[in-house]
Coordinates of N, CA and C and ligand atoms in Angstrom, one line a residue:
M509 N 94.0 134.3 140.4 CA 93.2 134.3 139.1 C 92.8 132.9 139.0
K510 N 91.5 132.7 138.7 CA 90.9 131.4 138.5 C 91.1 130.8 137.0
I511 N 91.8 129.7 136.6 CA 91.9 129.3 135.5 C 91.4 127.8 135.3
A512 N 90.5 127.6 134.3 CA 90.1 126.4 133.6 C 91.1 125.7 132.9
I513 N 91.2 124.4 133.2 CA 92.2 123.6 132.3 C 91.4 122.4 131.9
M514 N 90.8 122.2 130.6 CA 90.1 121.2 130.2 C 90.9 120.2 129.1
G515 N 90.3 119.0 129.2 CA 90.7 118.1 128.0 C 89.3 117.5 127.8
A516 N 89.7 116.4 126.6 CA 88.3 115.7 126.5 C 88.4 114.3 127.2
M517 N 89.5 113.7 127.4 CA 89.6 112.3 127.9 C 90.5 112.5 128.9
V518 N 90.3 111.6 129.8 CA 91.1 111.3 131.1 C 92.4 111.5 130.7
E519 N 92.9 110.8 129.6 CA 94.5 110.7 129.3 C 94.9 112.4 129.1
E520 N 94.2 113.0 128.7 CA 94.5 114.4 128.5 C 94.7 115.3 129.7
I521 N 94.2 115.3 130.8 CA 94.3 115.7 132.1 C 95.0 115.0 133.2
E522 N 95.1 113.7 133.0 CA 96.0 113.0 134.0 C 97.3 113.5 134.4
P523 N 98.0 114.0 133.2 CA 99.5 114.6 133.5 C 99.7 115.8 134.4
L524 N 98.4 116.5 134.2 CA 98.4 117.7 135.1 C 98.2 117.5 136.5
L525 N 96.9 116.3 136.8 CA 96.6 115.9 138.3 C 97.8 115.3 138.6
K526 N 98.8 114.7 138.1 CA 99.9 114.0 138.6 C 100.8 115.1 139.0
F527 N 101.0 116.2 138.2 CA 101.7 117.2 138.4 C 101.6 117.8 139.9
L528 N 100.3 118.0 139.7 CA 99.7 119.1 141.0 C 99.6 118.2 142.4
G529 N 99.4 116.8 142.2 CA 99.4 115.9 143.3 C 98.1 116.1 144.1
D530 N 97.8 117.5 144.4 CA 96.9 117.5 145.6 C 95.6 118.2 145.2
Y531 N 94.5 117.7 145.2 CA 93.1 118.5 144.4 C 92.0 117.8 145.3
E532 N 91.1 118.7 145.1 CA 89.7 118.4 145.6 C 89.0 118.0 144.5
T533 N 88.1 117.1 144.6 CA 87.1 116.5 143.7 C 85.6 117.0 143.8
I534 N 85.1 117.6 143.0 CA 83.7 117.7 143.2 C 82.8 117.4 141.7
K535 N 81.7 116.8 142.0 CA 80.9 116.2 140.8 C 79.7 117.2 140.7
V536 N 79.6 117.4 139.3 CA 78.5 118.3 138.7 C 78.2 117.9 137.5
A537 N 76.8 117.8 137.3 CA 76.2 117.4 136.0 C 77.1 116.1 135.1
G538 N 77.1 115.0 136.0 CA 77.7 113.8 135.6 C 79.0 113.9 135.3
N539 N 79.9 115.0 135.6 CA 81.1 115.1 135.3 C 82.1 115.2 136.7
T540 N 83.3 115.2 136.6 CA 84.1 115.3 137.7 C 84.9 116.6 137.6
Y541 N 85.1 117.4 138.5 CA 86.0 118.6 138.6 C 87.0 118.6 139.5
Y542 N 88.2 118.9 139.3 CA 89.3 118.7 140.2 C 89.7 120.3 140.5
K543 N 89.5 120.7 141.8 CA 90.2 122.1 142.3 C 91.3 121.9 142.9
A544 N 92.3 122.8 142.4 CA 93.8 122.6 143.0 C 94.3 124.1 143.0
T545 N 95.3 124.5 143.7 CA 96.0 125.5 143.6 C 97.4 125.3 143.2
Y546 N 97.9 126.3 142.2 CA 99.1 126.3 141.9 C 99.9 127.6 141.8
K547 N 100.9 127.8 142.8 CA 101.5 129.1 143.1 C 100.3 130.1 143.6
D548 N 100.0 131.0 142.7 CA 99.0 132.0 143.1 C 97.7 131.9 142.3
L549 N 97.7 130.6 141.8 CA 96.3 130.4 140.7 C 95.6 129.5 141.4
E550 N 94.1 129.8 141.0 CA 93.2 128.8 141.5 C 92.9 127.9 140.4
L551 N 93.0 126.6 140.3 CA 92.9 126.0 138.9 C 91.5 124.9 139.0
I552 N 90.8 125.0 138.2 CA 89.6 123.9 137.8 C 89.8 123.2 136.8
I553 N 90.0 121.8 136.9 CA 90.3 120.9 135.9 C 89.3 119.8 135.6
A554 N 89.2 119.6 134.4 CA 88.1 118.3 134.1 C 88.4 118.0 132.7
Y555 N 87.9 116.8 132.4 CA 87.8 116.2 131.2 C 86.3 116.3 130.7
S556 N 85.9 116.7 129.6 CA 84.4 116.7 129.4 C 83.8 115.4 128.9
K557 N 84.6 114.5 128.4 CA 84.0 113.1 127.4 C 84.1 114.0 126.1
I558 N 84.2 113.1 125.1 CA 84.6 113.4 123.9 C 83.3 114.1 123.0
G559 N 83.5 115.1 122.2 CA 82.7 115.7 121.4 C 82.1 117.3 121.6
K560 N 81.5 117.9 120.7 CA 81.2 119.1 121.0 C 80.1 119.6 122.1
V561 N 79.1 118.5 122.2 CA 78.1 118.9 123.3 C 78.7 118.7 124.8
F562 N 79.2 117.8 124.9 CA 80.0 117.5 126.3 C 81.1 118.7 126.3
A563 N 81.7 119.1 125.7 CA 82.7 120.0 125.8 C 82.2 121.4 126.1
S564 N 80.9 121.7 125.5 CA 80.2 122.9 125.7 C 79.8 123.0 127.2
L565 N 79.3 121.6 127.6 CA 78.7 121.5 128.8 C 79.7 122.1 130.0
T566 N 81.0 121.3 129.8 CA 82.2 121.4 130.7 C 82.7 122.8 130.6
A567 N 82.8 123.5 129.4 CA 83.4 124.8 129.4 C 82.6 125.6 130.3
S568 N 81.1 125.5 130.0 CA 80.0 126.5 130.5 C 80.1 126.2 131.9
T569 N 80.2 125.1 132.5 CA 80.4 124.9 133.9 C 81.3 125.3 134.6
M570 N 82.6 125.2 134.0 CA 83.7 125.9 134.4 C 83.9 127.4 134.8
I571 N 82.9 128.0 133.7 CA 83.0 129.4 133.7 C 81.7 129.9 134.6
E572 N 80.7 129.1 134.6 CA 79.5 129.8 135.1 C 79.4 129.4 136.4
K573 N 79.8 128.1 137.0 CA 79.6 127.5 138.1 C 81.0 127.6 139.1
F574 N 82.0 127.5 138.2 CA 83.2 127.8 139.1 C 84.0 129.3 138.8
G575 N 83.4 129.9 138.0 CA 84.0 131.1 138.1 C 85.4 131.3 137.5
A576 N 85.7 130.4 136.4 CA 87.1 130.7 135.6 C 87.0 131.8 134.8
E577 N 88.3 132.6 135.0 CA 88.4 133.6 134.4 C 89.1 133.6 132.9
K578 N 89.8 132.3 132.8 CA 90.5 132.3 131.6 C 90.4 130.6 131.4
L579 N 90.4 130.1 130.1 CA 90.3 128.6 130.0 C 91.4 128.1 129.0
L580 N 92.2 127.2 129.4 CA 93.1 126.7 128.6 C 92.6 125.1 128.2
F581 N 92.7 124.8 127.0 CA 92.5 123.4 126.5 C 93.6 122.6 126.0
S582 N 93.7 121.4 126.6 CA 94.9 120.5 126.3 C 94.5 119.4 125.7
G583 N 95.2 118.8 124.6 CA 94.8 117.4 124.3 C 95.6 117.2 122.9
V584 N 94.8 116.0 122.2 CA 95.4 115.7 120.9 C 94.7 116.0 119.8
A585 N 95.4 116.1 118.6 CA 94.4 116.1 117.5 C 95.1 115.5 116.3
G586 N 94.5 115.4 114.9 CA 94.8 114.8 113.9 C 95.4 115.9 113.2
A587 N 96.4 115.7 112.3 CA 97.3 116.7 111.7 C 96.7 116.8 110.3
I588 N 96.4 117.9 109.8 CA 96.2 118.2 108.4 C 97.4 118.7 107.7
N589 N 98.0 119.9 108.1 CA 99.1 120.6 107.6 C 100.1 119.2 107.7
P590 N 100.9 119.0 106.4 CA 102.1 118.2 106.5 C 103.3 118.3 107.4
K591 N 103.3 119.5 107.8 CA 104.5 120.1 108.6 C 104.3 119.2 109.9
L592 N 103.0 118.9 110.3 CA 102.8 118.4 111.8 C 103.0 117.0 111.7
K593 N 104.1 116.5 112.6 CA 104.3 115.3 113.0 C 103.8 114.7 114.3
I594 N 103.8 113.5 114.7 CA 103.3 113.0 115.9 C 104.0 113.8 116.9
G595 N 103.4 114.2 117.9 CA 103.9 114.9 119.2 C 104.1 116.4 119.1
D596 N 104.1 116.7 117.7 CA 104.1 118.2 117.6 C 103.0 118.9 118.1
L597 N 103.4 120.3 118.3 CA 102.3 121.1 119.0 C 101.8 121.8 118.0
I598 N 100.3 122.3 118.1 CA 99.7 123.2 117.4 C 98.9 124.1 118.4
A599 N 98.9 125.5 118.3 CA 98.1 126.4 119.1 C 97.1 126.8 118.2
A600 N 95.9 126.9 118.4 CA 94.9 127.5 117.5 C 95.0 129.0 117.7
T601 N 95.0 129.5 116.4 CA 94.7 130.9 116.1 C 93.2 131.4 116.1
S602 N 92.8 130.5 115.4 CA 91.1 130.4 115.3 C 90.4 128.8 115.1
L603 N 89.2 129.0 115.2 CA 88.7 127.5 115.3 C 87.4 127.8 114.6
C604 N 86.8 126.5 114.0 CA 85.7 126.4 113.3 C 85.0 124.9 113.5
Q605 N 83.8 124.8 113.1 CA 83.1 123.7 113.0 C 82.9 123.2 111.7
H606 N 83.8 121.9 111.2 CA 83.5 121.4 110.1 C 82.4 120.8 109.8
D607 N 81.6 120.3 110.8 CA 80.4 119.5 110.5 C 78.9 120.3 110.5
L608 N 79.3 121.5 110.8 CA 78.1 122.4 110.7 C 77.8 122.8 109.4
D609 N 76.4 122.4 109.0 CA 76.2 122.5 107.4 C 74.7 123.0 107.4
I610 N 74.4 124.2 106.9 CA 73.2 124.8 106.5 C 73.3 125.3 105.1
T611 N 74.1 124.7 104.3 CA 74.5 125.2 103.0 C 73.2 125.2 102.1
A612 N 72.4 124.3 102.5 CA 70.9 124.3 101.9 C 70.2 125.5 101.8
F613 N 70.5 126.4 102.7 CA 70.0 127.8 102.8 C 70.9 129.0 102.3
G614 N 71.9 128.5 101.5 CA 72.8 129.5 101.0 C 74.0 129.9 101.8
H615 N 74.2 129.5 103.0 CA 75.2 129.8 104.0 C 76.4 129.0 103.6
P616 N 77.5 129.7 104.1 CA 78.8 128.7 103.9 C 78.9 127.8 105.0
F617 N 79.8 126.8 104.6 CA 79.8 125.7 105.7 C 80.4 126.4 107.0
G618 N 79.9 125.8 108.1 CA 80.6 126.4 109.2 C 79.7 127.5 109.9
Y619 N 78.7 127.9 109.4 CA 78.0 129.1 109.6 C 76.6 129.0 110.1
V620 N 76.1 129.6 111.1 CA 74.8 129.7 111.3 C 74.5 131.2 111.6
P621 N 73.4 131.7 111.2 CA 73.1 133.0 111.5 C 73.4 133.4 112.8
E622 N 73.7 134.8 112.9 CA 74.2 135.3 114.2 C 75.5 134.6 114.8
G623 N 76.2 133.5 114.2 CA 77.3 133.0 114.6 C 78.5 133.6 113.8
K624 N 79.5 132.7 113.9 CA 80.9 133.2 113.0 C 81.2 131.7 112.7
V625 N 82.2 131.8 111.5 CA 82.7 130.6 110.8 C 83.9 130.4 111.9
F626 N 84.7 131.2 111.9 CA 86.0 131.2 112.7 C 85.9 132.2 114.0
I627 N 86.2 131.5 115.1 CA 86.0 132.1 116.4 C 87.7 132.3 116.8
Q628 N 88.2 133.7 117.0 CA 89.5 134.0 117.2 C 89.9 133.7 118.7
S629 N 91.2 132.9 118.8 CA 91.7 132.7 120.1 C 92.3 134.0 121.0
D630 N 92.4 134.0 122.2 CA 92.9 135.3 122.8 C 94.4 135.6 122.4
K631 N 94.6 136.7 122.2 CA 96.1 137.0 121.5 C 97.1 137.0 122.7
T632 N 96.6 137.5 124.1 CA 97.5 137.3 125.1 C 98.0 135.9 125.4
L633 N 96.9 135.0 125.6 CA 97.6 133.8 125.8 C 98.2 133.1 124.6
L634 N 98.1 133.5 123.4 CA 99.1 133.0 122.3 C 100.2 133.6 122.7
G635 N 100.4 135.0 123.1 CA 101.9 135.5 123.3 C 102.5 134.6 124.5
I636 N 101.7 134.4 125.4 CA 102.3 133.6 126.4 C 102.8 132.2 126.1
A637 N 101.9 131.6 125.0 CA 102.5 130.2 124.6 C 103.6 130.4 123.7
K638 N 103.9 131.5 123.1 CA 105.2 131.7 122.1 C 106.2 131.8 123.1
E639 N 106.1 132.6 124.2 CA 107.3 132.9 125.0 C 107.6 131.6 125.8
V640 N 106.6 130.7 125.9 CA 107.0 129.5 126.6 C 107.6 128.6 125.5
A641 N 107.3 128.4 124.3 CA 107.9 127.7 123.2 C 109.4 128.0 123.1
S642 N 109.6 129.6 123.1 CA 110.9 130.1 122.9 C 111.7 129.8 124.0
D643 N 111.3 129.7 125.4 CA 112.0 129.3 126.4 C 112.5 128.0 126.4
L644 N 111.4 127.0 126.0 CA 111.6 125.6 125.9 C 112.4 125.2 124.7
D645 N 112.7 126.2 123.6 CA 113.3 125.8 122.3 C 112.5 124.8 121.6
R646 N 111.2 125.1 121.6 CA 110.0 123.9 121.1 C 109.2 124.7 120.0
E647 N 109.2 123.7 118.9 CA 108.6 124.4 117.8 C 106.8 124.4 118.3
L648 N 106.3 125.5 117.8 CA 104.8 125.7 118.4 C 104.3 126.3 116.9
L649 N 103.4 125.4 116.3 CA 102.8 126.0 115.1 C 101.4 126.7 115.4
E650 N 101.2 127.8 115.0 CA 100.0 128.5 115.0 C 99.1 128.3 113.8
G651 N 97.9 127.9 114.0 CA 97.1 127.7 112.9 C 95.8 127.4 113.1
I652 N 94.8 127.1 112.1 CA 93.4 126.8 112.3 C 93.1 125.5 112.8
I653 N 92.5 125.4 113.5 CA 91.9 123.9 113.9 C 90.3 123.9 113.7
A654 N 90.1 122.7 112.9 CA 88.6 122.6 112.7 C 88.1 121.4 113.6
T655 N 87.0 121.7 114.1 CA 86.2 120.6 115.0 C 85.0 120.1 114.6
G656 N 84.5 118.8 115.0 CA 83.5 118.2 114.5 C 83.2 117.0 115.2
D657 N 82.1 116.5 115.2 CA 81.7 115.3 115.9 C 81.9 113.9 114.9
Q658 N 83.1 114.0 114.6 CA 83.7 112.7 113.9 C 85.2 112.4 114.1
F659 N 85.4 111.3 114.3 CA 87.0 111.0 114.3 C 87.1 110.8 112.9
V660 N 87.9 111.6 112.2 CA 88.2 111.6 110.8 C 89.5 110.6 110.4
A661 N 89.1 109.7 109.9 CA 90.3 108.6 109.5 C 90.1 108.2 108.0
D662 N 90.1 109.4 107.1 CA 89.7 109.3 105.7 C 90.3 110.4 105.1
E663 N 91.1 110.1 104.1 CA 91.9 111.0 103.5 C 91.1 112.2 102.7
S664 N 90.1 111.8 102.2 CA 89.2 112.8 101.4 C 88.3 113.7 102.2
R665 N 88.0 113.1 103.4 CA 87.4 114.2 104.1 C 88.3 114.9 104.9
K666 N 89.5 114.6 105.2 CA 90.7 115.6 105.7 C 91.0 116.5 104.7
N667 N 91.0 116.2 103.3 CA 91.2 117.1 102.3 C 90.2 118.1 102.3
W668 N 88.9 117.9 102.3 CA 87.8 118.5 102.2 C 87.9 119.7 103.2
I669 N 88.1 119.3 104.4 CA 88.2 120.2 105.6 C 89.3 121.3 105.5
S670 N 90.5 120.6 104.9 CA 91.6 121.4 104.6 C 91.3 122.5 103.6
D671 N 90.7 122.3 102.3 CA 90.3 122.9 101.3 C 89.1 124.0 101.8
T672 N 88.2 123.5 102.5 CA 87.0 124.4 102.9 C 87.5 125.5 103.9
F673 N 88.3 125.0 104.7 CA 88.5 125.9 106.2 C 90.0 126.4 106.2
G674 N 91.0 125.8 105.4 CA 92.1 126.1 105.4 C 92.6 125.5 106.8
A675 N 92.0 124.6 107.4 CA 92.5 124.1 108.6 C 93.8 123.2 108.7
D676 N 94.9 123.4 109.8 CA 95.9 122.8 109.9 C 95.8 121.6 110.7
A677 N 94.8 121.4 111.6 CA 94.6 120.2 112.4 C 93.1 119.9 112.7
L678 N 92.8 119.1 113.2 CA 91.2 118.6 113.6 C 91.2 117.9 114.8
E679 N 90.2 118.1 115.4 CA 89.8 117.3 116.5 C 88.3 117.5 116.9
M680 N 87.7 117.0 118.2 CA 86.4 117.1 118.4 C 85.6 118.0 119.4
E681 N 86.4 118.8 119.9 CA 86.0 119.8 120.8 C 86.3 121.5 120.8
G682 N 87.3 121.7 120.0 CA 88.1 123.0 120.3 C 87.0 124.0 119.8
A683 N 86.3 123.9 118.9 CA 85.5 125.1 118.4 C 84.1 125.4 119.3
S684 N 83.8 124.3 119.9 CA 82.6 124.4 120.7 C 83.0 125.1 122.0
V685 N 84.3 124.8 122.6 CA 84.7 125.4 123.7 C 84.9 127.1 123.3
A686 N 85.4 127.2 122.2 CA 85.7 128.6 121.4 C 84.4 129.5 121.5
V687 N 83.1 128.7 121.0 CA 81.9 129.5 121.0 C 81.4 129.6 122.3
V688 N 81.7 129.0 123.5 CA 81.2 129.3 124.6 C 82.1 130.5 125.4
C689 N 83.1 130.1 125.2 CA 84.2 131.1 125.7 C 84.0 132.6 125.1
D690 N 83.8 132.8 123.8 CA 83.4 133.8 123.1 C 82.2 134.6 123.5
A691 N 81.2 133.7 123.8 CA 79.7 134.0 124.2 C 80.0 134.7 125.5
L692 N 80.7 134.0 126.5 CA 80.8 134.4 127.8 C 82.0 135.3 128.2
E693 N 82.7 135.5 126.9 CA 83.7 136.8 127.0 C 84.8 136.3 128.3
V694 N 85.3 135.0 128.0 CA 86.3 134.4 128.8 C 87.4 134.1 127.7
P695 N 88.9 134.7 128.0 CA 89.8 134.5 127.2 C 90.1 132.9 127.1
F696 N 90.5 132.4 125.9 CA 90.7 131.0 125.8 C 91.8 130.8 124.9
F697 N 92.4 129.5 125.1 CA 93.6 128.9 124.4 C 93.4 127.4 124.1
I698 N 93.7 127.1 123.0 CA 93.5 125.8 122.6 C 94.7 125.0 122.2
L699 N 95.3 124.1 122.7 CA 96.6 123.7 122.6 C 96.4 121.9 122.2
R700 N 96.9 121.6 121.0 CA 96.8 120.2 120.7 C 98.3 119.8 120.4
A701 N 98.7 118.3 120.5 CA 99.6 117.7 120.1 C 99.3 116.6 119.3
I702 N 100.0 116.4 118.3 CA 99.5 115.3 117.1 C 99.5 114.2 117.3
S703 N 98.3 113.3 117.5 CA 98.3 111.7 117.6 C 98.3 111.0 116.4
D704 N 97.9 111.5 115.2 CA 97.7 111.0 114.2 C 97.5 111.8 112.9
S705 N 97.2 111.3 111.8 CA 97.1 112.2 110.6 C 95.9 112.2 109.9
A706 N 94.6 111.6 110.6 CA 93.2 111.8 110.0 C 93.3 111.2 108.8
D707 N 94.1 110.0 108.6 CA 94.0 109.3 107.4 C 93.7 107.7 107.8
M708 N 93.7 106.8 107.0 CA 93.3 105.5 107.1 C 93.9 104.8 108.3
D709 N 95.0 105.3 108.9 CA 95.7 104.8 109.9 C 95.6 105.5 111.3
A710 N 94.6 106.4 110.9 CA 94.4 107.4 112.1 C 94.0 106.5 113.6
G711 N 93.3 105.7 113.4 CA 92.7 104.7 114.6 C 93.9 104.1 115.3
F712 N 94.6 103.5 114.6 CA 96.0 102.9 115.1 C 97.1 103.9 115.8
S713 N 97.0 104.9 115.0 CA 98.1 105.9 115.4 C 97.5 106.7 116.7
F714 N 96.2 106.9 116.8 CA 95.8 107.4 117.9 C 95.8 106.5 119.3
E715 N 95.5 105.7 119.0 CA 95.7 104.5 120.1 C 97.0 104.4 120.7
E716 N 98.1 104.5 119.6 CA 99.5 104.2 120.2 C 99.9 105.6 120.8
F717 N 99.8 106.7 120.1 CA 100.2 108.0 120.5 C 99.2 108.7 121.6
L718 N 98.4 108.4 121.8 CA 97.2 109.2 122.7 C 98.1 109.6 124.0
E719 N 98.6 108.7 124.9 CA 99.1 109.2 126.1 C 100.2 109.9 126.0
T720 N 101.2 109.6 125.2 CA 102.5 110.5 125.0 C 102.2 112.0 124.3
S721 N 101.5 111.8 123.4 CA 101.0 113.2 122.8 C 100.4 114.2 123.7
A722 N 99.3 113.3 124.5 CA 98.5 114.1 125.5 C 99.5 114.8 126.6
K723 N 100.5 113.9 126.9 CA 101.6 114.6 127.8 C 102.4 115.7 127.4
E724 N 102.7 115.5 125.9 CA 103.4 116.8 125.5 C 102.5 118.1 125.5
S725 N 101.4 117.9 125.3 CA 100.4 119.2 125.5 C 100.3 119.6 127.0
A726 N 99.8 118.8 127.8 CA 99.7 119.1 129.2 C 101.2 119.5 129.7
D727 N 102.3 119.1 129.5 CA 103.5 119.5 129.9 C 103.8 121.1 129.8
F728 N 103.4 121.4 128.4 CA 103.3 122.8 127.8 C 102.4 123.5 128.5
V729 N 101.4 123.2 128.7 CA 100.4 124.0 129.4 C 100.9 124.4 130.9
I730 N 101.6 123.4 131.7 CA 102.1 123.6 133.2 C 103.1 124.7 132.8
C731 N 103.8 124.9 131.8 CA 104.9 125.9 131.7 C 104.3 127.3 131.4
M732 N 102.9 127.1 130.8 CA 102.2 128.4 130.8 C 101.5 128.8 131.9
L733 N 101.2 127.9 132.8 CA 100.9 128.2 134.4 C 101.9 129.2 134.9
D734 N 103.2 128.7 134.7 CA 104.3 129.3 135.5 C 104.4 130.8 135.1
K735 N 104.1 131.1 133.8 CA 103.9 132.3 133.1 C 102.9 133.2 133.8
L736 N 101.6 132.5 133.8 CA 100.3 133.2 134.2 C 100.3 133.6 135.8
A737 N 101.1 132.6 136.4 CA 101.2 133.0 138.0 C 102.1 133.9 138.3
T738 N 103.1 134.4 137.6 CA 104.0 135.6 137.8 C 103.5 136.8 137.0
K739 N 102.5 136.8 136.4 CA 102.0 138.2 135.7 C 101.2 138.9 136.7
Ligands
ADE1659 N1 91.5 113.8 117.7 C1 92.9 113.3 117.3 N2 93.0 112.8 116.3 C2 91.4 112.9 115.7 C3 90.9 112.6 114.5 N3 91.7 111.9 113.4 N4 89.7 113.1 114.4 C4 89.0 113.7 115.2 N5 89.6 114.0 116.2 C5 90.9 113.6 116.7

């Protein structure tokens, strides 16, 4: 099986590349893609660069050019749900775009005609994640992730995203990857470890915890690969 693993920043995929050790490097459309094998899995790994546009390009490339049959995203997020602390894991049950706004035409936030406000993650991959969490005796929150082309470091914006979408965490790529995978009918899974609380201290917190939280997420994804390989 061919599996794509993507992050947005180099820190989010570095732990995976270190773990695998051996990989081939291929350049496509200004990005580097890493091809590797793990057990009976063929892996294609990349970081997209930050934001929805780059993430869409990378997800599309992984599927259309490299033939990925499933896509796993690993990275960090800002917490909305107060249960989520630094380093905690959240798996998206569904994702939405908090900065998509054509409300001027009577549509709800996050909606464009022929689209959906919420895109559901693949239930089988969520099930595998739950198995891994149980094996590791690791808490895994399942919830809504809101995506936008903004680093949120503002309590009132964060509260608006919470009230409008019922989101538990926010980041800058997940929903765009979900839109691509949904359209191309590729099962996807978005995992994030918390790096900050999207409040006025978010910038400092993000810089302090990016690397350690990114590793928490990547290590969990590696355990998911073990399950996928034996299936
Ligand atoms: N990713 C991690 N923290 C974030 C934040 N506060 N806003 C947007 N994306 C993030």
